[in-house]
Amino acid sequence: MQQLRVSVLVAALFLVVAVVSKTLASSVTETVPVWLGSGVTFSALLISPRWRWPAILAGVWLASAIWGMSAHGLGLAGAAAFAGIEVVSGAVGCWVAGLGRNDPDSPIGMALLLCGAALASCLGGAMAMALWQWQRPSLDVTLEGVAWVLSTMVGILLVTPVATAFRGFRLKRSGGMTMAQFLGGGAAFLLFLARWRWFSSITAPRVTATWPRPWLIFPCLSC
């Protein structure tokens, strides 16, 4: 019963942040500019014991499949593959990030976190190219793959530091951020800016997009 509750909770949270991601901005690609869903997957796995991973991944798969059908118009097979990409890439990347169970705020932990996030993003992007080649042959699959990589990376780097910082949260007097947390937030912000500028350049001639103001996000990273 506890595992079922975990699956339902993760699925619900995933769908909520998926809607938030969709409302952040529009683009000409199937992938939204900032995919917070991958951040939820990565964070939930990173802060949980391995025995809880199956329940988390089951919730992620279900929510991703629902999102694939509702937001992308995929059939059952396509939605199942779409969800599989989220599950496999997130699990592999988080396994790397959790090697040695280092403190994410330590230099080694931060390095592993970045490596895991990069691996999850690149693996997901490669599989996404195959998915869209199968499901949407008319799309520019290279563009879709790059969009997937960048949006996943930004989503992970935005959500994971917050999740790890609030793990085991207790009310106490604030002592400020550690340097590792600050640098991680700064890296996420810079990557978000690069992503925003890149999407602006490719969407300007073809679509009128409503973009978030990225410079308003950085102060939140230092809260």
Coordinates of N, CA and C in Angstrom, one line a residue:
M1 N 0.8 -1.2 0.0 CA 0.0 0.0 0.0 C 0.9 1.3 0.0
Q2 N 2.0 1.2 0.8 CA 2.8 2.4 0.8 C 3.5 2.6 -0.6
Q3 N 3.9 1.6 -1.2 CA 4.4 1.7 -2.6 C 3.4 2.3 -3.5
L4 N 2.2 1.9 -3.4 CA 1.1 2.4 -4.3 C 1.0 3.9 -4.0
R5 N 1.0 4.3 -2.8 CA 0.9 5.8 -2.5 C 2.0 6.5 -3.1
V6 N 3.2 6.0 -3.0 CA 4.4 6.6 -3.6 C 4.2 6.8 -5.1
S7 N 3.7 5.8 -5.8 CA 3.5 5.8 -7.2 C 2.5 6.9 -7.6
V8 N 1.4 6.9 -6.8 CA 0.3 7.9 -7.1 C 0.8 9.3 -6.9
L9 N 1.5 9.5 -5.8 CA 2.0 10.8 -5.4 C 3.0 11.3 -6.5
V10 N 3.9 10.5 -6.9 CA 4.9 10.9 -7.9 C 4.2 11.2 -9.3
A11 N 3.2 10.3 -9.6 CA 2.5 10.6 -10.9 C 1.8 11.9 -10.9
A12 N 1.1 12.2 -9.7 CA 0.4 13.4 -9.6 C 1.3 14.6 -9.7
L13 N 2.5 14.6 -9.0 CA 3.4 15.6 -9.0 C 4.0 15.8 -10.4
F14 N 4.3 14.7 -11.1 CA 4.8 14.8 -12.4 C 3.9 15.5 -13.3
L15 N 2.6 15.2 -13.3 CA 1.6 15.8 -14.2 C 1.5 17.3 -13.9
V16 N 1.5 17.6 -12.6 CA 1.4 19.1 -12.2 C 2.6 19.9 -12.8
V17 N 3.8 19.4 -12.6 CA 4.9 20.2 -13.1 C 5.0 20.1 -14.7
A18 N 4.4 19.1 -15.2 CA 4.3 19.0 -16.7 C 3.5 20.1 -17.2
V19 N 2.3 20.4 -16.6 CA 1.4 21.5 -17.0 C 2.2 22.8 -16.8
V20 N 2.9 22.9 -15.6 CA 3.6 24.2 -15.4 C 4.7 24.4 -16.5
S21 N 5.4 23.3 -16.9 CA 6.4 23.4 -17.9 C 5.7 23.9 -19.2
K22 N 4.6 23.3 -19.5 CA 3.9 23.7 -20.8 C 3.5 25.2 -20.8
T23 N 3.1 25.7 -19.6 CA 2.7 27.1 -19.6 C 3.9 28.1 -19.5
L24 N 5.1 27.6 -19.3 CA 6.2 28.5 -19.2 C 6.5 29.2 -20.5
A25 N 6.4 28.4 -21.6 CA 6.7 29.0 -22.9 C 6.2 28.0 -24.0
S26 N 6.1 28.5 -25.2 CA 5.7 27.7 -26.3 C 6.9 27.6 -27.3
S27 N 6.9 26.6 -28.1 CA 8.0 26.5 -29.1 C 7.5 25.7 -30.3
V28 N 8.3 25.6 -31.3 CA 8.0 24.9 -32.5 C 8.3 23.4 -32.4
T29 N 9.0 23.0 -31.4 CA 9.3 21.6 -31.2 C 8.3 20.9 -30.3
E30 N 8.3 19.6 -30.4 CA 7.5 18.8 -29.5 C 7.9 19.0 -28.0
T31 N 9.2 19.2 -27.8 CA 9.7 19.4 -26.4 C 9.5 20.8 -26.0
V32 N 9.0 21.0 -24.8 CA 8.9 22.4 -24.2 C 10.3 22.9 -23.8
P33 N 10.5 24.2 -23.7 CA 11.9 24.7 -23.4 C 12.4 24.3 -22.1
V34 N 11.6 24.2 -21.1 CA 12.1 23.7 -19.8 C 11.2 22.6 -19.3
W35 N 11.8 21.4 -19.2 CA 11.0 20.2 -18.8 C 11.2 19.9 -17.4
L36 N 10.3 20.3 -16.5 CA 10.5 20.1 -15.1 C 10.2 18.7 -14.7
G37 N 9.5 17.9 -15.5 CA 9.1 16.6 -15.2 C 10.3 15.7 -15.0
S38 N 11.4 15.9 -15.8 CA 12.6 15.1 -15.6 C 13.3 15.5 -14.3
G39 N 13.1 16.7 -13.8 CA 13.6 17.1 -12.5 C 12.9 16.4 -11.4
V40 N 11.6 16.2 -11.5 CA 10.9 15.4 -10.5 C 11.3 14.0 -10.5
T41 N 11.5 13.4 -11.7 CA 12.0 12.0 -11.8 C 13.3 11.9 -11.1
F42 N 14.3 12.7 -11.5 CA 15.6 12.6 -11.0 C 15.7 12.9 -9.5
S43 N 15.0 13.9 -9.1 CA 15.0 14.3 -7.6 C 14.4 13.2 -6.8
A44 N 13.3 12.6 -7.2 CA 12.6 11.6 -6.4 C 13.5 10.4 -6.3
L45 N 14.2 10.0 -7.4 CA 15.1 8.9 -7.3 C 16.3 9.2 -6.4
L46 N 16.9 10.4 -6.6 CA 18.1 10.7 -5.9 C 17.9 10.7 -4.4
I47 N 16.8 11.2 -3.9 CA 16.6 11.3 -2.4 C 15.9 10.1 -1.8
S48 N 15.7 9.1 -2.6 CA 15.0 7.9 -2.1 C 15.9 6.7 -2.1
P49 N 15.6 5.8 -1.2 CA 16.4 4.5 -1.2 C 16.1 3.7 -2.4
R50 N 17.0 2.8 -2.8 CA 16.8 2.1 -4.0 C 15.6 1.2 -4.0
W51 N 15.2 0.7 -2.8 CA 14.1 -0.2 -2.8 C 12.8 0.5 -3.2
R52 N 12.8 1.8 -3.1 CA 11.6 2.6 -3.5 C 11.6 3.0 -5.0
W53 N 12.7 2.8 -5.7 CA 12.7 3.2 -7.1 C 11.7 2.5 -7.9
P54 N 11.3 1.2 -7.8 CA 10.3 0.7 -8.7 C 9.0 1.4 -8.6
A55 N 8.6 1.8 -7.4 CA 7.3 2.5 -7.2 C 7.4 3.9 -7.8
I56 N 8.5 4.6 -7.6 CA 8.7 5.9 -8.2 C 8.7 5.8 -9.8
L57 N 9.4 4.9 -10.3 CA 9.5 4.7 -11.8 C 8.1 4.3 -12.4
A58 N 7.4 3.5 -11.6 CA 6.0 3.2 -12.1 C 5.1 4.4 -12.2
G59 N 5.2 5.3 -11.2 CA 4.4 6.5 -11.2 C 4.9 7.4 -12.3
V60 N 6.2 7.5 -12.5 CA 6.7 8.3 -13.6 C 6.2 7.8 -15.0
W61 N 6.3 6.5 -15.1 CA 5.9 5.9 -16.4 C 4.4 6.2 -16.7
L62 N 3.6 6.0 -15.7 CA 2.2 6.2 -15.9 C 1.9 7.6 -16.2
A63 N 2.5 8.6 -15.5 CA 2.2 10.0 -15.8 C 2.8 10.4 -17.1
S64 N 3.9 9.9 -17.5 CA 4.5 10.2 -18.8 C 3.7 9.7 -19.9
A65 N 3.1 8.5 -19.8 CA 2.3 7.9 -20.8 C 1.0 8.8 -21.0
I66 N 0.4 9.2 -19.9 CA -0.7 10.0 -19.9 C -0.4 11.4 -20.6
W67 N 0.8 11.9 -20.3 CA 1.2 13.2 -20.9 C 1.4 13.0 -22.4
G68 N 2.1 11.9 -22.7 CA 2.3 11.6 -24.1 C 1.1 11.6 -25.0
M69 N 0.0 11.0 -24.4 CA -1.3 10.9 -25.1 C -2.0 12.2 -25.2
S70 N -2.0 12.9 -24.0 CA -2.8 14.1 -23.9 C -2.1 15.3 -24.6
A71 N -0.8 15.5 -24.4 CA -0.1 16.7 -24.9 C 0.5 16.5 -26.2
H72 N 0.8 15.3 -26.6 CA 1.5 15.0 -27.9 C 0.6 14.2 -28.9
G73 N -0.5 13.8 -28.4 CA -1.4 13.0 -29.3 C -0.9 11.7 -29.7
L74 N -0.1 11.1 -28.9 CA 0.5 9.8 -29.2 C -0.5 8.6 -28.9
G75 N -0.4 7.6 -29.7 CA -1.2 6.4 -29.4 C -0.6 5.6 -28.3
L76 N -1.2 4.4 -28.0 CA -0.8 3.7 -26.8 C 0.7 3.3 -26.9
A77 N 1.1 2.8 -28.1 CA 2.5 2.3 -28.3 C 3.4 3.5 -28.2
G78 N 3.1 4.6 -28.9 CA 4.0 5.8 -28.8 C 4.1 6.4 -27.4
A79 N 2.9 6.4 -26.7 CA 2.9 6.9 -25.3 C 3.8 6.0 -24.4
A80 N 3.7 4.7 -24.6 CA 4.4 3.8 -23.8 C 5.9 4.0 -24.0
A81 N 6.3 4.2 -25.3 CA 7.7 4.5 -25.6 C 8.2 5.8 -25.1
F82 N 7.3 6.8 -25.2 CA 7.6 8.1 -24.6 C 7.9 8.0 -23.1
A83 N 7.0 7.3 -22.4 CA 7.2 7.1 -21.0 C 8.4 6.3 -20.7
G84 N 8.7 5.3 -21.5 CA 9.9 4.5 -21.3 C 11.2 5.4 -21.4
I85 N 11.2 6.3 -22.2 CA 12.4 7.2 -22.4 C 12.6 8.0 -21.0
E86 N 11.6 8.5 -20.5 CA 11.7 9.2 -19.2 C 12.2 8.3 -18.1
V87 N 11.6 7.1 -18.0 CA 12.0 6.2 -17.0 C 13.5 5.7 -17.1
V88 N 13.8 5.3 -18.3 CA 15.2 4.7 -18.5 C 16.2 5.8 -18.3
S89 N 16.1 6.9 -19.0 CA 17.1 8.0 -18.9 C 17.2 8.5 -17.5
G90 N 16.1 8.7 -16.8 CA 16.1 9.2 -15.4 C 16.8 8.2 -14.5
A91 N 16.5 6.9 -14.6 CA 17.1 5.9 -13.8 C 18.6 5.8 -14.0
V92 N 19.0 5.7 -15.2 CA 20.4 5.6 -15.5 C 21.2 6.8 -15.0
G93 N 20.7 8.0 -15.3 CA 21.4 9.2 -14.9 C 21.4 9.3 -13.4
C94 N 20.4 9.0 -12.7 CA 20.3 9.1 -11.2 C 21.2 8.0 -10.6
W95 N 21.4 6.9 -11.2 CA 22.3 5.8 -10.7 C 23.7 6.4 -10.7
V96 N 24.1 7.1 -11.8 CA 25.4 7.7 -11.8 C 25.5 8.8 -10.8
A97 N 24.5 9.6 -10.7 CA 24.6 10.7 -9.7 C 24.7 10.2 -8.3
G98 N 24.1 9.0 -8.0 CA 24.1 8.5 -6.6 C 25.2 7.5 -6.3
L99 N 26.2 7.4 -7.2 CA 27.3 6.5 -7.0 C 28.1 6.9 -5.7
G100 N 28.3 6.0 -4.8 CA 29.0 6.3 -3.6 C 28.1 7.0 -2.5
R101 N 26.9 7.3 -2.9 CA 26.0 8.0 -2.0 C 26.6 9.2 -1.4
N102 N 27.3 10.0 -2.2 CA 27.9 11.2 -1.7 C 26.9 12.3 -1.4
D103 N 27.3 13.2 -0.5 CA 26.4 14.4 -0.2 C 26.4 15.2 -1.5
P104 N 25.2 15.5 -2.0 CA 25.1 16.4 -3.2 C 25.7 17.7 -3.1
D105 N 25.9 18.2 -1.8 CA 26.5 19.5 -1.6 C 28.0 19.5 -1.7
S106 N 28.6 18.3 -1.6 CA 30.1 18.1 -1.6 C 30.6 18.3 -3.1
P107 N 31.8 18.6 -3.3 CA 32.4 18.7 -4.6 C 32.2 17.4 -5.5
I108 N 32.4 16.3 -4.8 CA 32.3 15.0 -5.6 C 30.8 14.8 -5.9
G109 N 30.0 15.0 -4.9 CA 28.5 14.8 -5.1 C 28.0 15.8 -6.2
M110 N 28.5 17.0 -6.2 CA 28.0 17.9 -7.2 C 28.5 17.5 -8.6
A111 N 29.8 17.0 -8.7 CA 30.3 16.5 -10.0 C 29.5 15.3 -10.5
L112 N 29.2 14.4 -9.6 CA 28.4 13.2 -10.0 C 27.0 13.7 -10.4
L113 N 26.4 14.6 -9.7 CA 25.1 15.1 -10.0 C 25.1 15.7 -11.5
L114 N 26.1 16.5 -11.8 CA 26.1 17.1 -13.1 C 26.4 16.0 -14.2
C115 N 27.2 15.0 -13.9 CA 27.4 13.9 -14.8 C 26.1 13.1 -15.0
G116 N 25.4 12.8 -14.0 CA 24.2 12.1 -14.1 C 23.1 12.9 -14.8
A117 N 23.1 14.2 -14.6 CA 22.1 15.0 -15.3 C 22.4 15.0 -16.8
A118 N 23.7 15.2 -17.1 CA 24.1 15.2 -18.5 C 23.8 13.9 -19.2
L119 N 24.1 12.8 -18.5 CA 23.9 11.4 -19.1 C 22.4 11.2 -19.3
A120 N 21.6 11.6 -18.3 CA 20.1 11.4 -18.5 C 19.6 12.2 -19.7
S121 N 20.1 13.5 -19.8 CA 19.7 14.4 -20.9 C 20.1 13.8 -22.2
C122 N 21.3 13.4 -22.4 CA 21.8 13.0 -23.7 C 21.2 11.6 -24.1
L123 N 21.1 10.7 -23.1 CA 20.4 9.4 -23.4 C 19.0 9.6 -23.8
G124 N 18.3 10.5 -23.1 CA 16.9 10.8 -23.4 C 16.8 11.4 -24.8
G125 N 17.7 12.4 -25.1 CA 17.6 13.0 -26.4 C 17.9 12.1 -27.5
A126 N 18.8 11.1 -27.3 CA 19.1 10.1 -28.4 C 17.9 9.2 -28.6
M127 N 17.2 8.8 -27.5 CA 16.0 7.9 -27.7 C 14.9 8.7 -28.2
A128 N 14.8 10.0 -27.9 CA 13.7 10.9 -28.4 C 13.8 11.0 -29.9
M129 N 15.0 11.1 -30.4 CA 15.2 11.2 -31.9 C 14.6 10.0 -32.6
A130 N 14.8 8.8 -32.0 CA 14.3 7.6 -32.6 C 12.7 7.6 -32.5
L131 N 12.2 8.1 -31.3 CA 10.8 8.1 -31.1 C 10.1 9.0 -32.1
W132 N 10.6 10.2 -32.3 CA 10.0 11.2 -33.2 C 10.2 10.7 -34.7
Q133 N 11.3 10.1 -35.0 CA 11.4 9.5 -36.3 C 10.4 8.5 -36.6
W134 N 10.0 7.8 -35.6 CA 8.9 6.7 -35.7 C 7.5 7.3 -35.7
Q135 N 7.3 8.2 -34.8 CA 5.9 8.8 -34.6 C 5.7 10.0 -35.4
R136 N 6.7 10.8 -35.7 CA 6.5 12.1 -36.4 C 7.6 12.2 -37.5
P137 N 7.5 11.4 -38.6 CA 8.6 11.4 -39.6 C 8.9 12.8 -40.2
S138 N 7.9 13.7 -40.2 CA 8.1 15.0 -40.8 C 8.9 16.0 -40.0
L139 N 9.1 15.7 -38.7 CA 9.8 16.6 -37.8 C 11.3 16.6 -38.1
D140 N 11.9 17.7 -37.7 CA 13.4 17.7 -37.7 C 13.9 17.0 -36.4
V141 N 14.2 15.7 -36.6 CA 14.5 14.9 -35.4 C 15.8 15.4 -34.7
T142 N 16.7 16.0 -35.4 CA 17.9 16.5 -34.8 C 17.6 17.7 -33.9
L143 N 16.7 18.5 -34.4 CA 16.3 19.7 -33.5 C 15.5 19.2 -32.3
E144 N 14.7 18.1 -32.5 CA 13.9 17.6 -31.4 C 14.9 17.0 -30.4
G145 N 15.9 16.3 -30.8 CA 16.9 15.7 -29.9 C 17.6 16.7 -29.1
V146 N 18.1 17.8 -29.8 CA 18.8 18.8 -29.0 C 17.8 19.5 -28.0
A147 N 16.6 19.7 -28.5 CA 15.6 20.4 -27.6 C 15.4 19.5 -26.3
W148 N 15.3 18.2 -26.5 CA 15.1 17.3 -25.4 C 16.2 17.3 -24.4
V149 N 17.5 17.3 -25.0 CA 18.6 17.3 -24.1 C 18.7 18.6 -23.3
L150 N 18.5 19.7 -23.9 CA 18.6 21.0 -23.2 C 17.5 21.2 -22.2
S151 N 16.2 20.9 -22.6 CA 15.1 21.1 -21.7 C 15.2 20.1 -20.5
T152 N 15.7 18.9 -20.7 CA 15.8 17.9 -19.6 C 16.9 18.4 -18.6
M153 N 18.0 18.8 -19.2 CA 19.2 19.3 -18.4 C 18.8 20.4 -17.5
V154 N 18.1 21.4 -18.1 CA 17.7 22.6 -17.3 C 16.7 22.2 -16.2
G155 N 15.7 21.3 -16.6 CA 14.7 20.9 -15.6 C 15.3 20.2 -14.4
I156 N 16.3 19.3 -14.7 CA 17.0 18.6 -13.6 C 17.8 19.5 -12.7
L157 N 18.5 20.5 -13.3 CA 19.3 21.4 -12.5 C 18.5 22.4 -11.8
L158 N 17.3 22.7 -12.2 CA 16.4 23.6 -11.5 C 15.7 22.9 -10.3
V159 N 15.3 21.7 -10.5 CA 14.5 21.0 -9.5 C 15.3 20.3 -8.4
T160 N 16.4 19.6 -8.9 CA 17.1 18.7 -8.0 C 17.8 19.5 -6.8
P161 N 18.4 20.6 -7.0 CA 19.0 21.3 -5.9 C 18.0 21.7 -4.8
V162 N 16.8 22.1 -5.3 CA 15.7 22.4 -4.3 C 15.2 21.2 -3.6
A163 N 15.1 20.1 -4.3 CA 14.6 18.8 -3.6 C 15.6 18.3 -2.6
T164 N 16.9 18.3 -3.0 CA 17.9 17.9 -2.0 C 18.1 18.8 -0.9
A165 N 17.9 20.1 -1.1 CA 18.1 21.1 0.0 C 16.9 20.9 1.0
F166 N 15.7 20.5 0.6 CA 14.6 20.4 1.5 C 14.4 19.0 1.9
R167 N 15.3 18.1 1.6 CA 15.1 16.7 2.1 C 15.3 16.7 3.6
G168 N 14.3 16.2 4.3 CA 14.4 16.2 5.8 C 14.3 17.6 6.3
F169 N 13.5 18.4 5.7 CA 13.4 19.8 6.1 C 12.8 19.9 7.5
R170 N 13.5 20.8 8.3 CA 12.9 21.1 9.6 C 13.0 22.7 9.7
L171 N 12.1 23.2 10.4 CA 12.1 24.7 10.7 C 13.3 25.0 11.5
K172 N 14.1 25.9 11.0 CA 15.3 26.4 11.8 C 15.8 27.7 11.2
R173 N 16.6 28.4 11.9 CA 17.1 29.7 11.5 C 18.0 29.4 10.2
S174 N 17.8 30.3 9.2 CA 18.5 30.1 8.0 C 20.0 30.5 8.2
G175 N 20.8 29.6 7.6 CA 22.3 29.9 7.6 C 22.8 30.3 6.3
G176 N 21.9 30.5 5.3 CA 22.3 30.8 3.9 C 22.6 29.6 3.1
M177 N 23.0 29.8 1.9 CA 23.3 28.7 1.0 C 24.8 28.4 1.0
T178 N 25.1 27.1 0.8 CA 26.5 26.7 0.7 C 27.0 27.2 -0.7
M179 N 28.3 27.2 -0.9 CA 28.9 27.6 -2.1 C 28.5 26.6 -3.2
A180 N 28.4 25.3 -2.9 CA 28.1 24.3 -3.9 C 26.6 24.5 -4.4
Q181 N 25.7 24.9 -3.4 CA 24.3 25.1 -3.8 C 24.2 26.4 -4.7
F182 N 25.0 27.4 -4.3 CA 25.0 28.6 -5.1 C 25.5 28.4 -6.5
L183 N 26.6 27.7 -6.6 CA 27.2 27.4 -7.9 C 26.3 26.5 -8.8
G184 N 25.6 25.6 -8.1 CA 24.7 24.7 -8.9 C 23.5 25.5 -9.4
G185 N 23.0 26.4 -8.6 CA 21.9 27.3 -9.0 C 22.3 28.2 -10.1
G186 N 23.6 28.8 -10.0 CA 24.1 29.6 -11.0 C 24.3 28.9 -12.3
A187 N 24.8 27.7 -12.3 CA 24.9 26.9 -13.5 C 23.6 26.6 -14.2
A188 N 22.6 26.3 -13.4 CA 21.3 26.1 -13.9 C 20.7 27.3 -14.6
F189 N 20.9 28.5 -13.9 CA 20.5 29.7 -14.5 C 21.2 30.1 -15.8
L190 N 22.5 29.9 -15.9 CA 23.2 30.2 -17.1 C 22.8 29.2 -18.3
L191 N 22.5 28.0 -17.9 CA 22.1 27.0 -18.9 C 20.7 27.4 -19.4
F192 N 19.8 27.8 -18.5 CA 18.5 28.3 -18.8 C 18.6 29.5 -19.8
L193 N 19.4 30.4 -19.5 CA 19.6 31.6 -20.4 C 20.0 31.2 -21.8
A194 N 21.0 30.3 -21.8 CA 21.5 29.8 -23.1 C 20.4 29.1 -23.9
R195 N 19.6 28.3 -23.2 CA 18.5 27.6 -23.8 C 17.4 28.6 -24.3
W196 N 17.1 29.6 -23.5 CA 16.1 30.6 -23.8 C 16.6 31.3 -25.1
R197 N 17.8 31.8 -25.2 CA 18.3 32.5 -26.3 C 18.3 31.6 -27.6
W198 N 18.7 30.4 -27.4 CA 18.7 29.5 -28.6 C 17.3 29.3 -29.1
F199 N 16.3 29.0 -28.2 CA 15.0 28.8 -28.7 C 14.4 30.1 -29.3
S200 N 14.8 31.3 -28.7 CA 14.3 32.5 -29.3 C 14.7 32.7 -30.7
S201 N 16.0 32.3 -31.0 CA 16.5 32.5 -32.3 C 15.9 31.5 -33.4
I202 N 15.5 30.3 -32.9 CA 14.9 29.4 -33.9 C 13.4 29.6 -34.0
T203 N 12.7 30.2 -33.1 CA 11.3 30.3 -33.1 C 10.8 31.7 -33.7
A204 N 11.7 32.7 -33.6 CA 11.3 34.0 -34.0 C 10.7 34.1 -35.4
P205 N 11.3 33.5 -36.4 CA 10.7 33.6 -37.7 C 9.4 32.8 -37.9
R206 N 9.1 31.9 -37.1 CA 8.0 31.0 -37.4 C 6.9 31.0 -36.4
V207 N 7.1 31.5 -35.2 CA 6.0 31.5 -34.2 C 6.2 32.6 -33.2
T208 N 5.1 33.2 -32.8 CA 5.1 34.2 -31.7 C 5.0 33.5 -30.4
A209 N 6.0 33.5 -29.6 CA 6.1 32.7 -28.4 C 6.1 33.7 -27.2
T210 N 5.4 33.2 -26.1 CA 5.5 33.9 -24.9 C 6.5 33.3 -24.0
W211 N 7.6 34.0 -23.7 CA 8.7 33.4 -23.0 C 8.8 34.0 -21.6
P212 N 9.2 33.1 -20.6 CA 9.3 33.6 -19.3 C 10.5 34.6 -19.2
R213 N 10.5 35.4 -18.2 CA 11.7 36.3 -18.0 C 12.7 35.6 -17.2
P214 N 13.8 35.1 -17.8 CA 14.7 34.2 -17.0 C 15.4 35.0 -15.9
W215 N 15.6 36.3 -16.1 CA 16.4 37.0 -15.1 C 15.6 37.1 -13.8
L216 N 14.3 36.9 -13.8 CA 13.5 36.9 -12.6 C 13.7 35.6 -11.8
I217 N 14.2 34.5 -12.4 CA 14.3 33.3 -11.8 C 15.6 33.2 -10.9
F218 N 16.7 33.9 -11.3 CA 17.9 33.8 -10.5 C 17.8 34.2 -9.1
P219 N 17.1 35.3 -8.8 CA 17.0 35.6 -7.3 C 16.4 34.5 -6.5
C220 N 15.5 33.7 -7.1 CA 14.8 32.6 -6.4 C 15.8 31.5 -6.0
L221 N 16.9 31.4 -6.8 CA 17.9 30.4 -6.6 C 18.7 30.7 -5.4
S222 N 18.8 31.9 -4.9 CA 19.6 32.3 -3.8 C 18.8 32.5 -2.5
C223 N 17.4 32.1 -2.6 CA 16.6 32.2 -1.4 C 16.9 31.2 -0.4

